[in-house]
Coordinates of C-alpha atoms and ligand atoms in Angstrom, one line a residue:
M1 CA 2.8 -15.3 6.4
S2 CA 5.0 -13.4 7.5
T3 CA 5.1 -10.0 9.4
H4 CA 4.1 -6.9 8.1
V5 CA 5.8 -3.8 9.3
G6 CA 3.3 -0.8 8.5
P7 CA 3.1 -2.5 4.8
V8 CA 6.2 -3.8 4.2
D9 CA 7.0 -7.2 4.4
V10 CA 9.7 -8.5 6.3
D11 CA 10.3 -10.4 3.3
A12 CA 10.8 -7.4 1.1
L13 CA 12.3 -5.7 4.0
R14 CA 14.9 -8.4 3.8
A15 CA 15.6 -8.6 0.4
R16 CA 16.4 -4.7 1.1
L17 CA 18.7 -5.2 3.9
D18 CA 21.2 -7.6 1.6
R19 CA 20.5 -5.2 -1.6
A20 CA 21.8 -2.0 0.0
A21 CA 24.8 -4.4 2.3
A22 CA 25.7 -5.1 -1.6
A23 CA 25.1 -1.7 -3.4
A24 CA 28.0 -0.6 -0.7
A25 CA 29.8 -3.5 -1.4
I26 CA 30.0 -1.6 -4.6
A27 CA 30.2 1.6 -3.8
G28 CA 33.6 0.3 -1.9
V29 CA 32.4 0.8 1.8
D30 CA 32.6 -2.0 4.7
A31 CA 29.2 -0.9 6.5
L32 CA 26.0 1.9 5.6
L33 CA 25.8 4.1 9.4
I34 CA 21.6 4.5 9.1
A35 CA 20.4 7.3 11.8
P36 CA 16.6 7.3 12.4
G37 CA 14.8 8.9 8.8
S38 CA 13.7 8.1 5.9
D39 CA 16.7 5.5 5.1
L40 CA 16.2 3.6 7.7
R41 CA 11.8 3.3 7.1
Y42 CA 12.9 2.6 3.9
L43 CA 15.7 -0.3 5.4
I44 CA 14.0 -1.9 8.2
G45 CA 10.0 -0.2 8.5
A46 CA 11.4 2.3 12.1
G47 CA 10.4 5.6 12.0
G48 CA 11.1 7.5 14.5
T49 CA 13.5 10.9 14.9
S50 CA 17.6 11.1 15.2
F51 CA 18.0 12.8 19.5
E52 CA 21.7 13.0 21.4
R53 CA 21.1 10.2 22.0
L54 CA 22.6 8.1 19.4
T55 CA 20.0 5.6 17.6
C56 CA 22.7 4.1 14.5
L57 CA 21.8 0.7 11.9
V58 CA 24.3 -0.8 11.0
V59 CA 24.4 -2.7 8.0
P60 CA 28.4 -4.2 6.9
V61 CA 29.3 -5.6 4.1
G62 CA 29.1 -9.4 4.5
G63 CA 28.2 -9.3 8.9
V64 CA 24.7 -9.3 10.6
P65 CA 23.6 -6.0 10.5
V66 CA 23.2 -4.3 14.0
L67 CA 20.6 -1.8 15.6
V68 CA 22.3 0.9 18.6
V69 CA 20.0 1.6 20.3
P70 CA 19.1 3.3 23.5
K71 CA 17.8 1.3 25.9
L72 CA 14.7 3.8 27.4
E73 CA 14.0 4.0 23.7
H74 CA 13.3 0.8 22.8
P75 CA 10.1 0.1 23.1
G76 CA 9.2 2.3 20.4
Y77 CA 11.9 -0.1 18.5
A78 CA 9.8 -3.1 19.8
D79 CA 7.2 -3.3 17.0
I80 CA 9.8 -4.4 14.4
P81 CA 10.4 -8.1 13.7
T82 CA 14.2 -7.8 14.1
D83 CA 14.4 -11.6 14.5
E84 CA 13.5 -11.8 11.3
L85 CA 15.1 -9.6 9.6
G86 CA 18.5 -11.0 10.5
V87 CA 19.0 -7.8 12.5
D88 CA 20.6 -7.7 16.5
V89 CA 19.7 -5.8 18.5
A90 CA 22.8 -3.8 21.0
T91 CA 21.1 -1.6 23.5
W92 CA 22.9 1.0 25.7
V93 CA 22.3 3.2 28.7
D94 CA 23.5 6.2 29.8
G95 CA 27.3 6.5 30.3
E96 CA 27.6 3.6 28.3
D97 CA 29.8 4.7 24.9
P98 CA 27.6 4.1 22.0
Y99 CA 29.7 4.9 19.5
A100 CA 31.9 2.1 20.9
L101 CA 28.9 -0.1 20.0
V102 CA 28.9 0.8 16.8
K103 CA 32.5 0.1 15.9
R104 CA 32.2 -3.2 17.7
A105 CA 29.7 -4.2 14.3
L106 CA 32.4 -3.1 11.7
K107 CA 34.6 -5.8 10.2
G108 CA 36.2 -2.8 7.9
N109 CA 36.2 0.6 8.4
R110 CA 34.6 2.5 5.6
T111 CA 31.7 3.7 6.7
A112 CA 28.9 5.4 4.5
V113 CA 26.5 7.7 7.0
S114 CA 23.3 8.9 5.9
D115 CA 22.7 12.2 4.9
M116 CA 20.4 13.1 7.4
M117 CA 22.4 12.6 10.5
P118 CA 22.7 14.9 12.7
A119 CA 26.8 16.3 12.7
L120 CA 26.6 15.6 16.6
H121 CA 26.2 11.7 15.8
A122 CA 28.1 12.1 12.5
L123 CA 32.0 13.4 14.1
R124 CA 31.5 11.2 17.1
L125 CA 31.2 8.6 14.4
R126 CA 34.3 10.0 12.3
D127 CA 36.5 10.2 15.6
A128 CA 35.7 7.4 17.7
V129 CA 34.9 5.0 14.7
S130 CA 36.6 5.9 11.1
A131 CA 37.9 9.0 9.3
D132 CA 37.2 7.1 5.9
Q133 CA 33.9 8.2 5.8
V134 CA 31.4 8.6 2.9
L135 CA 27.5 9.9 2.6
A136 CA 25.2 6.7 2.0
G137 CA 22.9 8.8 -0.2
P138 CA 24.3 8.2 -2.9
V139 CA 24.4 4.2 -2.1
L140 CA 20.4 3.4 -0.7
R141 CA 19.5 6.3 -3.0
E142 CA 19.9 3.4 -6.2
L143 CA 17.8 1.0 -4.3
R144 CA 15.0 3.8 -3.1
M145 CA 15.1 5.2 -6.8
R146 CA 13.2 2.3 -8.5
K147 CA 9.8 1.5 -6.9
D148 CA 8.3 -1.8 -6.4
D149 CA 4.7 -2.8 -6.3
T150 CA 4.4 -1.7 -2.8
E151 CA 5.7 1.8 -3.1
V152 CA 3.9 2.3 -6.3
A153 CA 0.8 1.5 -4.4
A154 CA 1.7 3.6 -1.6
L155 CA 2.3 6.6 -4.1
R156 CA -1.3 6.3 -5.8
K157 CA -2.8 6.2 -2.3
A158 CA -2.1 9.4 -1.8
G159 CA -2.1 10.8 -5.0
A160 CA -5.7 10.3 -5.0
A161 CA -5.7 11.3 -0.9
I162 CA -4.3 14.8 -2.4
D163 CA -7.0 14.7 -5.5
R164 CA -9.8 14.7 -3.4
V165 CA -7.8 17.6 -1.8
H166 CA -8.1 19.6 -4.5
A167 CA -11.7 18.6 -5.8
R168 CA -13.0 20.7 -2.7
M169 CA -10.7 24.0 -2.6
A170 CA -14.4 26.0 -3.5
E171 CA -15.5 25.0 -0.1
W172 CA -12.3 27.4 1.8
L173 CA -11.1 29.2 -1.4
R174 CA -13.2 32.4 -2.0
P175 CA -12.7 36.6 -1.7
G176 CA -12.4 38.4 1.9
R177 CA -10.4 35.1 3.4
T178 CA -6.9 35.4 4.1
E179 CA -4.6 33.0 2.7
A180 CA -3.9 31.6 6.1
E181 CA -7.6 30.9 7.2
V182 CA -7.6 29.0 3.7
G183 CA -4.5 26.9 4.4
A184 CA -5.5 25.4 7.7
D185 CA -9.2 24.2 6.4
I186 CA -6.6 22.7 3.4
A187 CA -4.6 21.5 6.4
A188 CA -7.6 19.7 7.7
A189 CA -8.8 18.7 4.6
I190 CA -5.6 16.9 4.1
V191 CA -5.9 14.6 6.7
A192 CA -9.1 13.9 6.5
E193 CA -8.4 13.0 3.1
G194 CA -6.7 10.5 4.0
H195 CA -3.0 11.5 5.0
V196 CA -1.6 11.4 8.5
A197 CA -0.3 14.5 8.3
A198 CA -0.4 18.2 6.3
E199 CA 3.3 18.3 5.4
F200 CA 3.1 21.6 3.3
V201 CA 0.2 24.1 2.5
I202 CA 0.9 26.6 -0.6
V203 CA -1.8 28.9 -1.2
A204 CA 0.1 31.8 -3.3
S205 CA -2.8 34.6 -4.1
G206 CA -2.2 37.0 -6.3
P207 CA 1.1 38.3 -6.6
N208 CA 2.6 36.0 -3.7
G209 CA 2.2 33.1 -6.3
A210 CA 5.1 35.1 -8.4
S211 CA 7.3 33.8 -5.6
P212 CA 7.5 29.8 -5.9
H213 CA 7.9 28.6 -2.0
H214 CA 5.5 31.4 -0.8
D215 CA 4.1 29.5 1.8
L216 CA 0.5 31.6 3.8
S217 CA 0.7 34.8 4.6
D218 CA -2.4 36.4 6.2
R219 CA -3.2 38.2 2.8
V220 CA -6.8 39.3 2.2
I221 CA -7.3 36.6 -1.4
E222 CA -9.0 38.8 -4.1
A223 CA -11.9 38.8 -6.8
G224 CA -9.1 38.7 -9.9
D225 CA -6.4 37.0 -8.3
V226 CA -4.9 33.5 -9.1
V227 CA -4.2 31.2 -6.4
V228 CA -1.5 28.9 -6.5
V229 CA -2.7 26.2 -3.9
D230 CA 0.6 23.5 -3.4
I231 CA -0.2 21.3 -1.1
G232 CA 1.0 17.1 0.2
G233 CA 2.0 14.6 2.9
P234 CA 2.1 11.0 4.6
V235 CA 0.3 8.6 4.1
A236 CA 0.1 5.8 6.6
E237 CA 2.7 3.9 4.6
G238 CA 5.1 7.3 4.7
Y239 CA 4.7 8.1 0.8
N240 CA 4.4 11.7 0.3
S241 CA 1.1 13.6 -2.2
D242 CA 2.5 16.4 -3.7
S243 CA -0.2 18.0 -6.7
T244 CA -0.3 22.1 -7.8
R245 CA -3.4 23.3 -9.2
N246 CA -4.3 26.6 -9.6
Y247 CA -7.5 28.9 -8.9
V248 CA -8.6 31.3 -10.1
L249 CA -11.3 34.0 -8.1
G250 CA -14.0 34.7 -10.7
E251 CA -12.0 36.8 -14.0
P252 CA -8.4 37.3 -13.5
R253 CA -7.1 41.0 -13.6
D254 CA -4.3 40.4 -15.9
A255 CA -5.5 40.6 -19.3
D256 CA -2.2 37.4 -20.1
V257 CA -3.5 34.9 -18.1
W258 CA -5.5 32.7 -20.1
Q259 CA -2.7 33.0 -22.8
T260 CA 0.0 32.9 -20.2
Y261 CA -1.6 30.1 -18.4
A262 CA -2.0 28.0 -21.4
V263 CA 1.9 28.0 -22.9
L264 CA 2.2 26.3 -18.5
R265 CA -1.0 23.5 -20.1
A266 CA 1.6 22.9 -23.0
A267 CA 4.6 22.7 -20.8
Q268 CA 4.1 20.9 -18.3
Q269 CA 2.1 18.4 -20.6
A270 CA 4.7 18.0 -22.8
A271 CA 6.9 16.9 -20.1
V272 CA 4.6 14.2 -19.0
D273 CA 4.9 13.2 -22.0
A274 CA 8.3 13.0 -22.4
V275 CA 7.7 10.6 -19.8
R276 CA 9.5 6.8 -20.8
P277 CA 12.3 4.6 -19.8
G278 CA 15.7 5.4 -21.2
V279 CA 14.6 8.9 -21.1
T280 CA 16.7 11.5 -19.4
C281 CA 16.1 13.2 -16.5
E282 CA 17.7 16.4 -18.7
A283 CA 15.0 15.7 -20.9
V284 CA 12.1 15.8 -19.5
D285 CA 13.2 19.5 -18.5
A286 CA 13.4 20.1 -21.9
A287 CA 10.3 19.7 -22.7
A288 CA 8.9 21.7 -20.5
R289 CA 11.1 24.5 -20.5
D290 CA 11.9 24.6 -24.1
I291 CA 8.0 25.5 -24.4
I292 CA 8.3 28.0 -21.5
S293 CA 11.5 29.4 -23.6
D294 CA 9.6 29.4 -27.1
A295 CA 6.9 31.2 -26.2
G296 CA 8.9 34.0 -24.0
F297 CA 8.9 33.4 -20.2
G298 CA 12.2 31.2 -20.4
E299 CA 13.6 33.7 -17.2
Y300 CA 9.7 33.3 -15.4
F301 CA 10.6 29.3 -15.0
V302 CA 13.2 29.7 -12.3
H303 CA 13.5 26.1 -10.0
R304 CA 14.0 22.6 -11.9
T305 CA 11.1 21.2 -13.4
G306 CA 10.4 17.8 -11.0
H307 CA 12.4 15.9 -8.4
G308 CA 11.9 12.8 -7.1
I309 CA 8.8 11.7 -4.1
G310 CA 8.4 8.8 -2.0
L311 CA 9.0 8.3 1.9
D312 CA 10.5 12.1 1.4
V313 CA 8.8 14.7 -0.4
H314 CA 12.1 15.8 -1.9
E315 CA 14.8 12.3 -3.3
D316 CA 16.1 11.3 -6.3
P317 CA 16.0 12.0 -9.2
Y318 CA 16.1 15.4 -10.1
I319 CA 14.6 16.1 -13.4
V320 CA 17.1 19.3 -14.0
G321 CA 19.1 20.5 -16.7
G322 CA 22.8 18.5 -15.8
N323 CA 21.0 15.0 -15.3
D324 CA 21.9 13.2 -17.8
L325 CA 20.5 10.1 -16.1
P326 CA 18.5 7.3 -17.5
L327 CA 14.9 6.9 -16.2
E328 CA 13.8 3.5 -15.6
P329 CA 10.0 1.9 -15.0
G330 CA 9.7 2.6 -10.8
M331 CA 10.6 5.8 -11.0
A332 CA 8.6 8.0 -9.3
F333 CA 9.1 12.1 -9.4
S334 CA 6.9 15.3 -9.8
V335 CA 6.7 17.6 -13.1
E336 CA 6.0 21.4 -11.8
P337 CA 6.7 24.1 -13.9
G338 CA 5.7 27.7 -13.2
I339 CA 5.5 30.8 -14.8
Y340 CA 6.4 33.6 -12.1
L341 CA 5.6 36.9 -13.3
P342 CA 7.2 39.2 -10.6
G343 CA 4.6 42.2 -8.6
R344 CA 1.3 40.2 -10.5
W345 CA 1.0 36.5 -10.5
G346 CA 2.4 33.4 -10.7
A347 CA 1.3 29.5 -11.5
R348 CA 2.5 26.3 -11.6
I349 CA 1.0 23.2 -12.6
E350 CA 2.0 20.1 -10.6
D351 CA 1.5 15.4 -10.7
I352 CA 3.4 12.9 -8.8
V353 CA 4.1 10.4 -11.9
I354 CA 5.6 6.9 -12.5
A355 CA 8.0 6.4 -15.3
T356 CA 6.3 1.8 -16.5
A357 CA 7.4 0.0 -18.9
D358 CA 6.5 1.5 -21.4
G359 CA 5.1 5.3 -20.9
V360 CA 4.1 6.5 -17.9
E361 CA 1.9 6.8 -15.2
S362 CA -0.4 9.7 -13.6
V363 CA -0.8 9.5 -9.9
N364 CA -2.6 12.2 -10.1
N365 CA -5.7 13.3 -12.3
R366 CA -7.7 16.3 -11.3
P367 CA -7.9 18.0 -14.4
H368 CA -4.7 21.4 -15.4
E369 CA -6.8 24.3 -16.7
L370 CA -7.2 26.5 -14.4
V371 CA -9.9 26.2 -12.3
V372 CA -12.2 29.6 -12.0
L373 CA -14.3 29.8 -8.1
P374 CA -17.0 32.0 -8.3
T375 CA -16.6 35.2 -6.2
Ligands
LIG1 ZN1 9.9 22.8 -4.0
LIG2 ZN1 4.4 21.0 -4.6
LIG3 ZN1 6.6 19.4 -5.9

């Protein structure tokens, strides 16, 4: 029997550490320097964030990983089975030099620092440890992009939880309420339905729907509005949901809504249907974009078709023109084309899908249609 760190088996974490070191060797660096964040969570199961005192996991090629951590923050890492993982712990107290501890754990001086390490630490590591720095993201991406069964299970759980929130939309979304009021109710439901937090809540009504990253405002929702609802957050395992559905309050005000929405629906379905191993990310993007462009709305689809998802809401692989990465089983990402008509209305349909051995699995299963809610 082995200990679990959250949902992840210690054996699985130890394998990740080994594969990370192997990937570092292939990338031509001597060690990975990993700050708190999703990379650290991926490798040793530790949550937490970076502070002004350095916390850093050193993963050397062909050596023992060392977790450098301030003594006063070490209790936060007490649940991490460092012994079983084969990770040494080096604590430090105020007045000591933590960067020297990092240097001591290294065999060579070519390092890869995690993408989200604060510059405060990255630049000091550059000065004190090694000027030969690259980003660790491209190294760890090779591991994190391909989800194992445990990760896929967590993404399914997150997908089902956010589907339950969308299923309840009629409880909150009606004319006379502001986007902010509706958003507060949705945020509470995101947690009630099984997430640990509401990471983002977009309620974009009427003309606000034409702005893809609108979040919430004090606009009062009116009868006839099309409303874009894009919501998500992490479940206990750390993996995120992200799903967009579209609602209309009574009959849509704009006469072109039904016809344009049908184009969007066909585009989203075509992109989902295109997903299978060997197909490139850019081909999935093109499957949606071609349908939208052919219908004359190309200039109103102003973003990529999707993004990878896992411990981060946005991560590799990106479903975008120019990305010729072929899909592999276990890659998880959003398929979320949109059509945005400035000053009038917009819509986006978003599912999280996972490439399987012979096709695609969607973790979101609510209907794609424009849902009519009572006024
Ligand atoms: Zn986004
Ligand atoms: Zn989204
Ligand atoms: Zn998304």
